[in-house]
Tab-separated table of C-alpha atoms in Angstrom:
chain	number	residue	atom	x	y	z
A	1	UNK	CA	61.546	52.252	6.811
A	2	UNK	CA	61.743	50.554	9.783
A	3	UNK	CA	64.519	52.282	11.151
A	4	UNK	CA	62.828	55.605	10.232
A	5	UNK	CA	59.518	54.621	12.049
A	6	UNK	CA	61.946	53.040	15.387
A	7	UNK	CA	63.830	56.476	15.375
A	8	UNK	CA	60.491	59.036	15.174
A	9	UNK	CA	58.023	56.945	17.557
A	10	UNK	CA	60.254	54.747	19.860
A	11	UNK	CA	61.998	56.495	23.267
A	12	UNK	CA	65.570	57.065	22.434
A	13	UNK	CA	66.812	54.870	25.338
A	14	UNK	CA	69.416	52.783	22.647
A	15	UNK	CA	72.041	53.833	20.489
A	16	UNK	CA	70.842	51.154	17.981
A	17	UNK	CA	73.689	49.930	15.571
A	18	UNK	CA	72.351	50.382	11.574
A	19	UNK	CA	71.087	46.897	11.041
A	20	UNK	CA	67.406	45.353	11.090
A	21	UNK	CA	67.514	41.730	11.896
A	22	UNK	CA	64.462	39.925	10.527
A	23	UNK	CA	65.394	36.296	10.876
A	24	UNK	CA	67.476	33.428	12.270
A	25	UNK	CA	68.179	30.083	12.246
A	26	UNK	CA	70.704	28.340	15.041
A	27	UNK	CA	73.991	30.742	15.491
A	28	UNK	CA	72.977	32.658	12.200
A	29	UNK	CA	70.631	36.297	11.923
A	30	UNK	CA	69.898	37.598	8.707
A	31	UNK	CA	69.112	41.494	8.310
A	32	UNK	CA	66.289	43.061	5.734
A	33	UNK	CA	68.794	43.226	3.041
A	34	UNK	CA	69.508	39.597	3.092
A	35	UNK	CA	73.313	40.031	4.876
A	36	UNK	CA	73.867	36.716	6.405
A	37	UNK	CA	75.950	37.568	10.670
A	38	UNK	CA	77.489	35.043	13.023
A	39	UNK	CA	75.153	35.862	16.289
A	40	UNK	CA	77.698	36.216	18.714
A	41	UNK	CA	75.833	38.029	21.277
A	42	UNK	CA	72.193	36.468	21.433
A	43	UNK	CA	70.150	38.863	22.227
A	44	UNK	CA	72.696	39.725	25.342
A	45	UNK	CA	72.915	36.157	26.478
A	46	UNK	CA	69.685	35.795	25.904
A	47	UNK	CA	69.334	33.591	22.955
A	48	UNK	CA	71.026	30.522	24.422
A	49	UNK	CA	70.190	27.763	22.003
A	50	UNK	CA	70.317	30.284	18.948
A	51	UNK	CA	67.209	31.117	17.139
A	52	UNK	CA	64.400	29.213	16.116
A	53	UNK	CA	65.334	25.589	18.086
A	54	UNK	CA	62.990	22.969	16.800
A	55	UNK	CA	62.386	21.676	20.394
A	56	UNK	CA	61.799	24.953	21.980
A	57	UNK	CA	59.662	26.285	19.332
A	58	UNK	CA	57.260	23.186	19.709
A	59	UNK	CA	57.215	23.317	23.038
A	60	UNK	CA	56.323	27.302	23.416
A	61	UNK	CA	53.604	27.218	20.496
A	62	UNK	CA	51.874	23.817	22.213
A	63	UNK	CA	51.797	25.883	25.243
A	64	UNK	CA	50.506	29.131	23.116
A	65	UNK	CA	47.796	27.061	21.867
A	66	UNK	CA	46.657	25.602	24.874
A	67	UNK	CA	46.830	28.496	27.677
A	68	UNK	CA	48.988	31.794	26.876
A	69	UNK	CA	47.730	33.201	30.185
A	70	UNK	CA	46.369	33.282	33.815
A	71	UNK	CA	46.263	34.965	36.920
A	72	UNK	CA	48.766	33.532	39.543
A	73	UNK	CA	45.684	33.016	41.732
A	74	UNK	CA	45.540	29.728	39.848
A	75	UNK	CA	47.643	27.003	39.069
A	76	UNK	CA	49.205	26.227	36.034
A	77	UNK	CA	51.472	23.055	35.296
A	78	UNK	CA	54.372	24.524	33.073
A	79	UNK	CA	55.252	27.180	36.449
A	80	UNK	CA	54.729	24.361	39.092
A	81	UNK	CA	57.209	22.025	36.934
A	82	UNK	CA	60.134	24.599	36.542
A	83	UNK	CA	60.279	25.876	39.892
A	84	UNK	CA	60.441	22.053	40.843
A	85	UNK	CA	63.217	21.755	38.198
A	86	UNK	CA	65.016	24.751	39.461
A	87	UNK	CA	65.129	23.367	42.594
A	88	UNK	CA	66.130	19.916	41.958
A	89	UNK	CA	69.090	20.883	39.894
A	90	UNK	CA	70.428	23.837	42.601
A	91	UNK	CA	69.350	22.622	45.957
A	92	UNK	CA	67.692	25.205	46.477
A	93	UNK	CA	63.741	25.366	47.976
A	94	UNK	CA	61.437	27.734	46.292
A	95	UNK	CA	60.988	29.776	43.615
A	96	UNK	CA	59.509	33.285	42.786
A	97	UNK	CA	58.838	33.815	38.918
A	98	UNK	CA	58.999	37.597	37.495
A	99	UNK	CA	59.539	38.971	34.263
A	100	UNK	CA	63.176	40.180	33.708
A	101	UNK	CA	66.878	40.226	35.730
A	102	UNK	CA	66.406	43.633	37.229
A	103	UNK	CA	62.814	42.006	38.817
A	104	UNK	CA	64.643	38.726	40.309
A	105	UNK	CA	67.393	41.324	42.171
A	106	UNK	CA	64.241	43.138	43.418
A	107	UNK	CA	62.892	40.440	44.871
A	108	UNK	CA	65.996	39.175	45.870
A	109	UNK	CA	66.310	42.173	47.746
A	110	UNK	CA	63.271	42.643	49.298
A	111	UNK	CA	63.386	38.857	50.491
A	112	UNK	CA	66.839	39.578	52.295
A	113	UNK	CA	65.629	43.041	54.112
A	114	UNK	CA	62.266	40.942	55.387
A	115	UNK	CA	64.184	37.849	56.536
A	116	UNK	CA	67.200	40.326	58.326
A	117	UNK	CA	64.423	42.495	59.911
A	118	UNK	CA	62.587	39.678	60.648
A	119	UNK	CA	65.469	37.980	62.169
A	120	UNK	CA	67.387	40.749	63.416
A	121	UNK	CA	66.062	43.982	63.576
A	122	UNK	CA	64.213	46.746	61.251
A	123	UNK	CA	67.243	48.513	61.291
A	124	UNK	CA	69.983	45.671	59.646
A	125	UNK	CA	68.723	46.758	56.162
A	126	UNK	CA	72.058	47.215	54.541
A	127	UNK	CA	73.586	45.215	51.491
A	128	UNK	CA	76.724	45.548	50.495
A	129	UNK	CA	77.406	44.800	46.868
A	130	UNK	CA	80.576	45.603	44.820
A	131	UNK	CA	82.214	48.456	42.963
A	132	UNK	CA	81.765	47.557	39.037
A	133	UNK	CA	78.754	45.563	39.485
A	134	UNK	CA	75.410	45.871	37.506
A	135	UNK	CA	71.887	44.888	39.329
A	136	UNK	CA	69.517	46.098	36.693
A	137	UNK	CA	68.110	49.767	35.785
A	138	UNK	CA	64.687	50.027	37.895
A	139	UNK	CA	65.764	53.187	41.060
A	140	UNK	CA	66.443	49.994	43.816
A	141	UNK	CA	68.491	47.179	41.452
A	142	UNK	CA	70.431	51.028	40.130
A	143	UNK	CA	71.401	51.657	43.545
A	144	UNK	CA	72.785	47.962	44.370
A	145	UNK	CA	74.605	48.804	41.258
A	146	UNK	CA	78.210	50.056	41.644
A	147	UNK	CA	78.989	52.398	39.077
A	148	UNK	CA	78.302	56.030	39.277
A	149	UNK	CA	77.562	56.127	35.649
A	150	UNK	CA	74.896	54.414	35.939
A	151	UNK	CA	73.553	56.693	38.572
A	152	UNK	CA	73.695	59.983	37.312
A	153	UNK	CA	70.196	61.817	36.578
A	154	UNK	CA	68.403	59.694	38.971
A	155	UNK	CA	68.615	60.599	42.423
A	156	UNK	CA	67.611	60.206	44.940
A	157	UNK	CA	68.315	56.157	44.963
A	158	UNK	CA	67.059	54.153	47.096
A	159	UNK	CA	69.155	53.838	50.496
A	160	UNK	CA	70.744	51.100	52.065
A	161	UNK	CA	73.651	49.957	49.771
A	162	UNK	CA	76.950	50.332	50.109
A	163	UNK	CA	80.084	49.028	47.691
A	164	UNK	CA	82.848	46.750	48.994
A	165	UNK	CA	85.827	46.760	46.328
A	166	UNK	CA	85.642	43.292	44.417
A	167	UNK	CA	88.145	40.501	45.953
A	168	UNK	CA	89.225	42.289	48.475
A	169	UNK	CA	88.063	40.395	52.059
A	170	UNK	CA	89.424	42.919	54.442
A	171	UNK	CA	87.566	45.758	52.954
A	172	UNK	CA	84.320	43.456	52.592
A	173	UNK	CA	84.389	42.239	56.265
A	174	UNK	CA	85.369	46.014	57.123
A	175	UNK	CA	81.767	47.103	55.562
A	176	UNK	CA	79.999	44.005	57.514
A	177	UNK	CA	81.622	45.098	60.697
A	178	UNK	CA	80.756	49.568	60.102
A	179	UNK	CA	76.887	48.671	58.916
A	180	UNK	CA	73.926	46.751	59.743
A	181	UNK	CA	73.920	44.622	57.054
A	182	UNK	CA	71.145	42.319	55.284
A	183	UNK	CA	73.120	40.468	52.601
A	184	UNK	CA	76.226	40.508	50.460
A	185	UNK	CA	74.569	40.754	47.213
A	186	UNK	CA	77.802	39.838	44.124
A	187	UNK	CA	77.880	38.301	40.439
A	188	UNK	CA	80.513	36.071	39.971
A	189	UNK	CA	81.121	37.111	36.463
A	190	UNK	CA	80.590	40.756	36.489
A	191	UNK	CA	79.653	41.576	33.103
A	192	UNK	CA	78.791	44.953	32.405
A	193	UNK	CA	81.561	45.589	34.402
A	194	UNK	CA	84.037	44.198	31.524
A	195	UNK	CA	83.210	40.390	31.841
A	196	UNK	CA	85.844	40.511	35.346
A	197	UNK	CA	85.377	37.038	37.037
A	198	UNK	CA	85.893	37.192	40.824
A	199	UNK	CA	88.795	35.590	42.413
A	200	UNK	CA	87.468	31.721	43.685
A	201	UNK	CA	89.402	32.741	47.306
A	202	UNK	CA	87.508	36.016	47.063
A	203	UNK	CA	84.212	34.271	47.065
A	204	UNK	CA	84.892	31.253	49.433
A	205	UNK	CA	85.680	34.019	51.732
A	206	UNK	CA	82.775	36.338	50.995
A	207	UNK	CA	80.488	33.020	51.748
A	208	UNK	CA	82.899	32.434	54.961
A	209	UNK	CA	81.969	35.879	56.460
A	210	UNK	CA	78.339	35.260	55.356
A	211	UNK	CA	77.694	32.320	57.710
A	212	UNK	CA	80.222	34.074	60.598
A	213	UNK	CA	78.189	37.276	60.497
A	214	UNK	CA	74.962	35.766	59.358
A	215	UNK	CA	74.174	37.830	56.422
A	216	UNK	CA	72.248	35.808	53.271
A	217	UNK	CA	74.663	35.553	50.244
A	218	UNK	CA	72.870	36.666	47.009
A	219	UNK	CA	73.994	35.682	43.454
A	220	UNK	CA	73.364	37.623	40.590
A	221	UNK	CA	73.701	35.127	37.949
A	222	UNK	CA	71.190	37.114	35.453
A	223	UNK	CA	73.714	36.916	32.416
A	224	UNK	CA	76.675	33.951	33.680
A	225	UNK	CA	73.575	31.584	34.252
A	226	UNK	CA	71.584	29.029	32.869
A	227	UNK	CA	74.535	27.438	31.235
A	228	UNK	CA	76.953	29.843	29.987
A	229	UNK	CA	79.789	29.163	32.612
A	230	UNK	CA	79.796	25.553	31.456
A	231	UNK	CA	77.943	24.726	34.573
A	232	UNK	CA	74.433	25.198	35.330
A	233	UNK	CA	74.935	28.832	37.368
A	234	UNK	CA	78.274	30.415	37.811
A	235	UNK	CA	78.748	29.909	41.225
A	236	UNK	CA	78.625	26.496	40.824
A	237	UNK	CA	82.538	26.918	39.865
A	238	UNK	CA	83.236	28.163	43.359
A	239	UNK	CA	82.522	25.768	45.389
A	240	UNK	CA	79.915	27.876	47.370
A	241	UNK	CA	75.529	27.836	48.039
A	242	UNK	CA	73.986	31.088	48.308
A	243	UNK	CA	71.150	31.912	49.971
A	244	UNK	CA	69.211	33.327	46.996
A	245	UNK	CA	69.815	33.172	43.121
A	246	UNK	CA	68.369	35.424	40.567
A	247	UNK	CA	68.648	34.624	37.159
A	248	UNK	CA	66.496	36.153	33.860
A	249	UNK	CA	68.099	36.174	30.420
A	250	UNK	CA	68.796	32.543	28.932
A	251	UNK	CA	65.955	31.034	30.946
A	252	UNK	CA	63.286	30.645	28.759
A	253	UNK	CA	65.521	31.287	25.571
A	254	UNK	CA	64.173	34.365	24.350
A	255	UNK	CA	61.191	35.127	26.068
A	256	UNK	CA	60.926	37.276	29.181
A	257	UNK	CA	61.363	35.405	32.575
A	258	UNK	CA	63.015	35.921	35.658
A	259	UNK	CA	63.550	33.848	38.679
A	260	UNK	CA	64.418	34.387	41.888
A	261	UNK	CA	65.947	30.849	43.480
A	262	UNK	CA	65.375	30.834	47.608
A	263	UNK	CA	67.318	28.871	50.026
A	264	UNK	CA	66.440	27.152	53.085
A	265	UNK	CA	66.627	30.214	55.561
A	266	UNK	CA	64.484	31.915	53.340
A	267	UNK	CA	62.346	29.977	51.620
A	268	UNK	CA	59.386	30.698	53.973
A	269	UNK	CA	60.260	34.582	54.508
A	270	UNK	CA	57.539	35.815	51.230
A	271	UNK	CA	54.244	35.296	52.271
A	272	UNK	CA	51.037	35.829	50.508
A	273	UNK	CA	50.562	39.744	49.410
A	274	UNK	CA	54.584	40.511	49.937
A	275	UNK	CA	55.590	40.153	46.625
A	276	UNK	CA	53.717	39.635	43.411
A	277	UNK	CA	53.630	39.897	39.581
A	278	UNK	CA	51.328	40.093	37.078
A	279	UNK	CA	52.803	38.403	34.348
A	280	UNK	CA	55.357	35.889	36.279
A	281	UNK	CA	55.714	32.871	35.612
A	282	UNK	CA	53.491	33.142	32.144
A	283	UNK	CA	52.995	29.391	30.981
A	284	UNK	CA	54.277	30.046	27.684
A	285	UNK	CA	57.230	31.231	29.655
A	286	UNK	CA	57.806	28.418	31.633
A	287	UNK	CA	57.463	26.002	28.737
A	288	UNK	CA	59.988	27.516	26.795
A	289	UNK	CA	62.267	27.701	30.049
A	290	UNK	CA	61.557	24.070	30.586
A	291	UNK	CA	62.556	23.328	26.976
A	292	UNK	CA	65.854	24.731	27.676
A	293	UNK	CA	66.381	23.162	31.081
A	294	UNK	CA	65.443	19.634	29.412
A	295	UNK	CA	67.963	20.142	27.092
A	296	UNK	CA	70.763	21.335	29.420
A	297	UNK	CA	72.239	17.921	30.155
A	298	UNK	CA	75.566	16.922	31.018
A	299	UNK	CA	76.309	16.189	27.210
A	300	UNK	CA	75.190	19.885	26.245
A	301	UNK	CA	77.450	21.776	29.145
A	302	UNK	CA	80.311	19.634	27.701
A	303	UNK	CA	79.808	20.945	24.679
A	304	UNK	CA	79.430	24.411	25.664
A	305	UNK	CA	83.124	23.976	27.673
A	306	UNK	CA	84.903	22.614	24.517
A	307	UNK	CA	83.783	25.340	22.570
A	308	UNK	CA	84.492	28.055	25.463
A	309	UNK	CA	87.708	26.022	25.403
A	310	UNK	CA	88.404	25.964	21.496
A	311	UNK	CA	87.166	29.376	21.531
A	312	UNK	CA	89.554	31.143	24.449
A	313	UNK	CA	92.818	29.371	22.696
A	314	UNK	CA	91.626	30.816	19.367
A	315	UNK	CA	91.311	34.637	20.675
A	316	UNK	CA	94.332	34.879	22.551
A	317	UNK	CA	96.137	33.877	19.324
A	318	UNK	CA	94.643	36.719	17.473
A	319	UNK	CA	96.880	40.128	17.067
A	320	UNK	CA	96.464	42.611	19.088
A	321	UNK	CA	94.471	40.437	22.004
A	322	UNK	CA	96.112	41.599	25.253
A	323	UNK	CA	93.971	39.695	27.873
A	324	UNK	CA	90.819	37.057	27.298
A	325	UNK	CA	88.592	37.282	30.387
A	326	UNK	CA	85.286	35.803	31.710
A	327	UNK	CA	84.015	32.048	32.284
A	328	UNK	CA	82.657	29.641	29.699
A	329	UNK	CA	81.133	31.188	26.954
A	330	UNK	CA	80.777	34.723	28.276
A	331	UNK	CA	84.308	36.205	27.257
A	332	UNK	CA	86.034	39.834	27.449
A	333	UNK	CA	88.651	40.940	25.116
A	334	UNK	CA	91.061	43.505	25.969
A	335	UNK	CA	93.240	44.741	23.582
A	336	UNK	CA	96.566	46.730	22.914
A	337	UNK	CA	96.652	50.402	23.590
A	338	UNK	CA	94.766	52.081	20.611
A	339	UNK	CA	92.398	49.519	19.855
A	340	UNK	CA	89.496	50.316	20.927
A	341	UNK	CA	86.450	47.917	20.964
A	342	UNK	CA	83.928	49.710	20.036
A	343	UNK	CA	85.783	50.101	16.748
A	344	UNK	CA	86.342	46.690	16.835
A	345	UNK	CA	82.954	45.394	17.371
A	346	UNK	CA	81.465	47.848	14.117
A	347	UNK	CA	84.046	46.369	12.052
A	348	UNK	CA	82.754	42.976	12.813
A	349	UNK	CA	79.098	44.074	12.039
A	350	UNK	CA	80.384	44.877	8.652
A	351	UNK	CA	81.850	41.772	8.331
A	352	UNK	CA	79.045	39.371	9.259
A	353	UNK	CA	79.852	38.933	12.914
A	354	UNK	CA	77.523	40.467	15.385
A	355	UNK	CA	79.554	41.209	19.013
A	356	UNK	CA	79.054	43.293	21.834
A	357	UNK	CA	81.173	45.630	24.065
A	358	UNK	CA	81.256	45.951	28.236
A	359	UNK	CA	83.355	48.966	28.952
A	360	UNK	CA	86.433	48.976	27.071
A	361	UNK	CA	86.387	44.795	26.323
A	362	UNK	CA	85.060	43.682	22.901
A	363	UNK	CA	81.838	41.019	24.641
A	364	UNK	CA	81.147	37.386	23.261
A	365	UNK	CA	78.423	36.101	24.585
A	366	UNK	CA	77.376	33.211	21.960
A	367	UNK	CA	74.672	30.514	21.726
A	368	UNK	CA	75.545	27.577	23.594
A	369	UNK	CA	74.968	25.362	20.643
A	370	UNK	CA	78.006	26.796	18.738
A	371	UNK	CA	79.404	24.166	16.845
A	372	UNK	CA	83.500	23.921	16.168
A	373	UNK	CA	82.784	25.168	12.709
A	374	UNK	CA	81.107	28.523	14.103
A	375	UNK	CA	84.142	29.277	16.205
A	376	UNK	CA	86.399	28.554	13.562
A	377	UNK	CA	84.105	31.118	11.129
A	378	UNK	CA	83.745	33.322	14.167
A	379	UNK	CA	87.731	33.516	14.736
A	380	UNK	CA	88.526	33.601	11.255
A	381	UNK	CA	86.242	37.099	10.562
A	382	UNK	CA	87.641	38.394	13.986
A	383	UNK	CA	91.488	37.881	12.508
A	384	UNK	CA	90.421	39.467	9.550
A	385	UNK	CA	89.307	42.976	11.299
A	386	UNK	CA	92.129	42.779	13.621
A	387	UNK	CA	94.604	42.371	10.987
A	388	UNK	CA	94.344	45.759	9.586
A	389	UNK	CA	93.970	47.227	13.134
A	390	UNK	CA	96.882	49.505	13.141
């Protein structure tokens, strides 16, 4: 019934696999006929500590009993504490709150063109991003993204973006040096892009030209954030401090927030009436994001890096696995000519592990509470389908 009523009154924007998920507890999801899955893909990274933490669910429903809303022209304690959080754990200096990924890389964006035309010119509008990246779907994050697929049936986008192939410096400082640029705008991780991490010279240098040409370095760390690298944000890996970080997803653990993390050049550059959102920075929001932040400790990212750890060496013993890509607990899986994913991943469904795809890579992208014995259940069911892969 519920698929019947989804299919004739919802907009057909998702091929929806044939399951209807009505619970969870921790790494497991249960569908309406009582079929117990393995939740390896949360929601798409969203889901971080599984479903239905103790901790998080006390903290949200204190909140939801207390204040579930109010205008940002007032205060409220939960969004004042996380954006000091955010900053305290990143360096970084302010904080705008939205509602989703595609919202933080809009205000990402708009904070780089005010600061560059501020600083430089109306004209030095340009940000380069790169070829196989994903910024969101709204017309502006679509045109930093770059695929074409994603762009078809929606022109005109909006202008000012060009693509620089991914770790390639010459061609990136080639595109600084033939536009009036902004911003180099990257994800580290690119993950609808087939879970590709970027080279770490690649993104040294991209931050080296940054501060020579003085453009702002953006990080899209939307889905690689918030813990699932094994470090706080992704680019923590690298070495490197961007200028702005967006993030969404895993924030708040499975309710919608976005953030948008500014640095010291432009921490000041959104004034009052720039940039706005109605329901940003929700308190019941924040108090599930700062649930999830309280818990993120040193202890918990260990964990999450044995089990990425544990994990990777299981997969690339599996048959067929050609290639095991990504960082942390955000993985890829290529496999041997014929094998397609997709395939792969509804074989899994039927088996009581829930997966994902990116392009032609089979997509893990589990809670970062996985214990040993959920990888070892996880692997095991995986084996099983790719044994009678042919």
């Amino acid at each position: 019934d519920t698929q019947k009523l989804d299919q004739a009154y919802i907009a057909n924007t998702y091929a929806r696999f044939p399951v209807t998920i009505v619970k969870g507890k921790g790494s497991l999801v249960w569908d309406d006929t009582g079929k117990e899955y393995i939740d390896l893909s949360t929601g798409i990274a969203v889901d971080i500590f599984g479903v239905a933490d103790e901790e998080w669910v006390a903290a949200v429903t204190k909140q939801l009993g207390t204040l579930q809303h109010i205008s940002n022209l007032y205060y409220t304690e939960p969004c004042a504490k996380l954006a000091q959080m955010l900053c305290e754990k990143t360096g970084m200096k302010k904080v705008f709150f939205g509602n989703s990924g595609a919202e933080a890389n809009e205000c990402a964006i708009k904070a780089a063109r005010k600061w560059s035309e501020e600083k430089k010119g109306k004209e030095y509008a340009t940000i380069i991003t790169l070829k196989n990246s994903f910024h969101g779907r709204t017309i502006t994050t679509l045109a930093a993204t770059g695929q074409d697929v994603f762009h078809h049936d929606f022109t005109p986008l909006t202008e000012g973006f060009v693509y620089a192939e991914p770790n390639d410096l010459a061609d990136l400082e080639q595109l600084i040096k033939t536009n009036k640029c902004a911003a180099v705008m990257m994800e580290v991780v690119q993950g609808e892009g087939g879970v590709m991490p970027l080279d770490e010279a690649y993104v040294k240098g991209a931050a080296k030209l940054c501060e020579e040409y003085d453009l702002l370095l953006i990080c899209d760390e939307v889905q690689v954030g918030n813990g699932r690298s094994g470090k706080l944000y992704g680019y923590m890996h690298y070495g490197i401090q961007p200028d702005i970080v967006s993030t969404a997803k895993g924030l708040a653990g499975g309710l919608p927030l976005g953030a948008t993390l500014l640095g010291e050049k432009v921490q000041d550059v959104l004034s009052a009436g720039t940039h706005g959102s109605t329901f940003g920075g929700n308190p019941v929001c924040c108090a599930g994001a700062l649930a999830v932040l309280d818990e993120m400790d040193d202890d918990f990212l260990a964990n999450v890096n044995e089990r990425a750890a544990q994990l990777r060496a299981g997969l690339a013993k599996l048959p067929h696995v050609r290639e095991v890509s990504g960082l942390g607990l955000m993985v890829g899986i290529a496999f041997d000519d014929g094998i397609k994913a997709a395939d792969v991943r509804a074989a899994c469904e039927k088996a009581g592990l829930l997966v994902l795809t990116a392009k032609t890579r089979l997509r893990l992208l589990p809670p970062l509470i996985l214990t040993a014995d959920d990888v070892d259940d996880a692997l095991a069911i995986l084996r099983s389908v790719l044994e009678k892969c042919v």
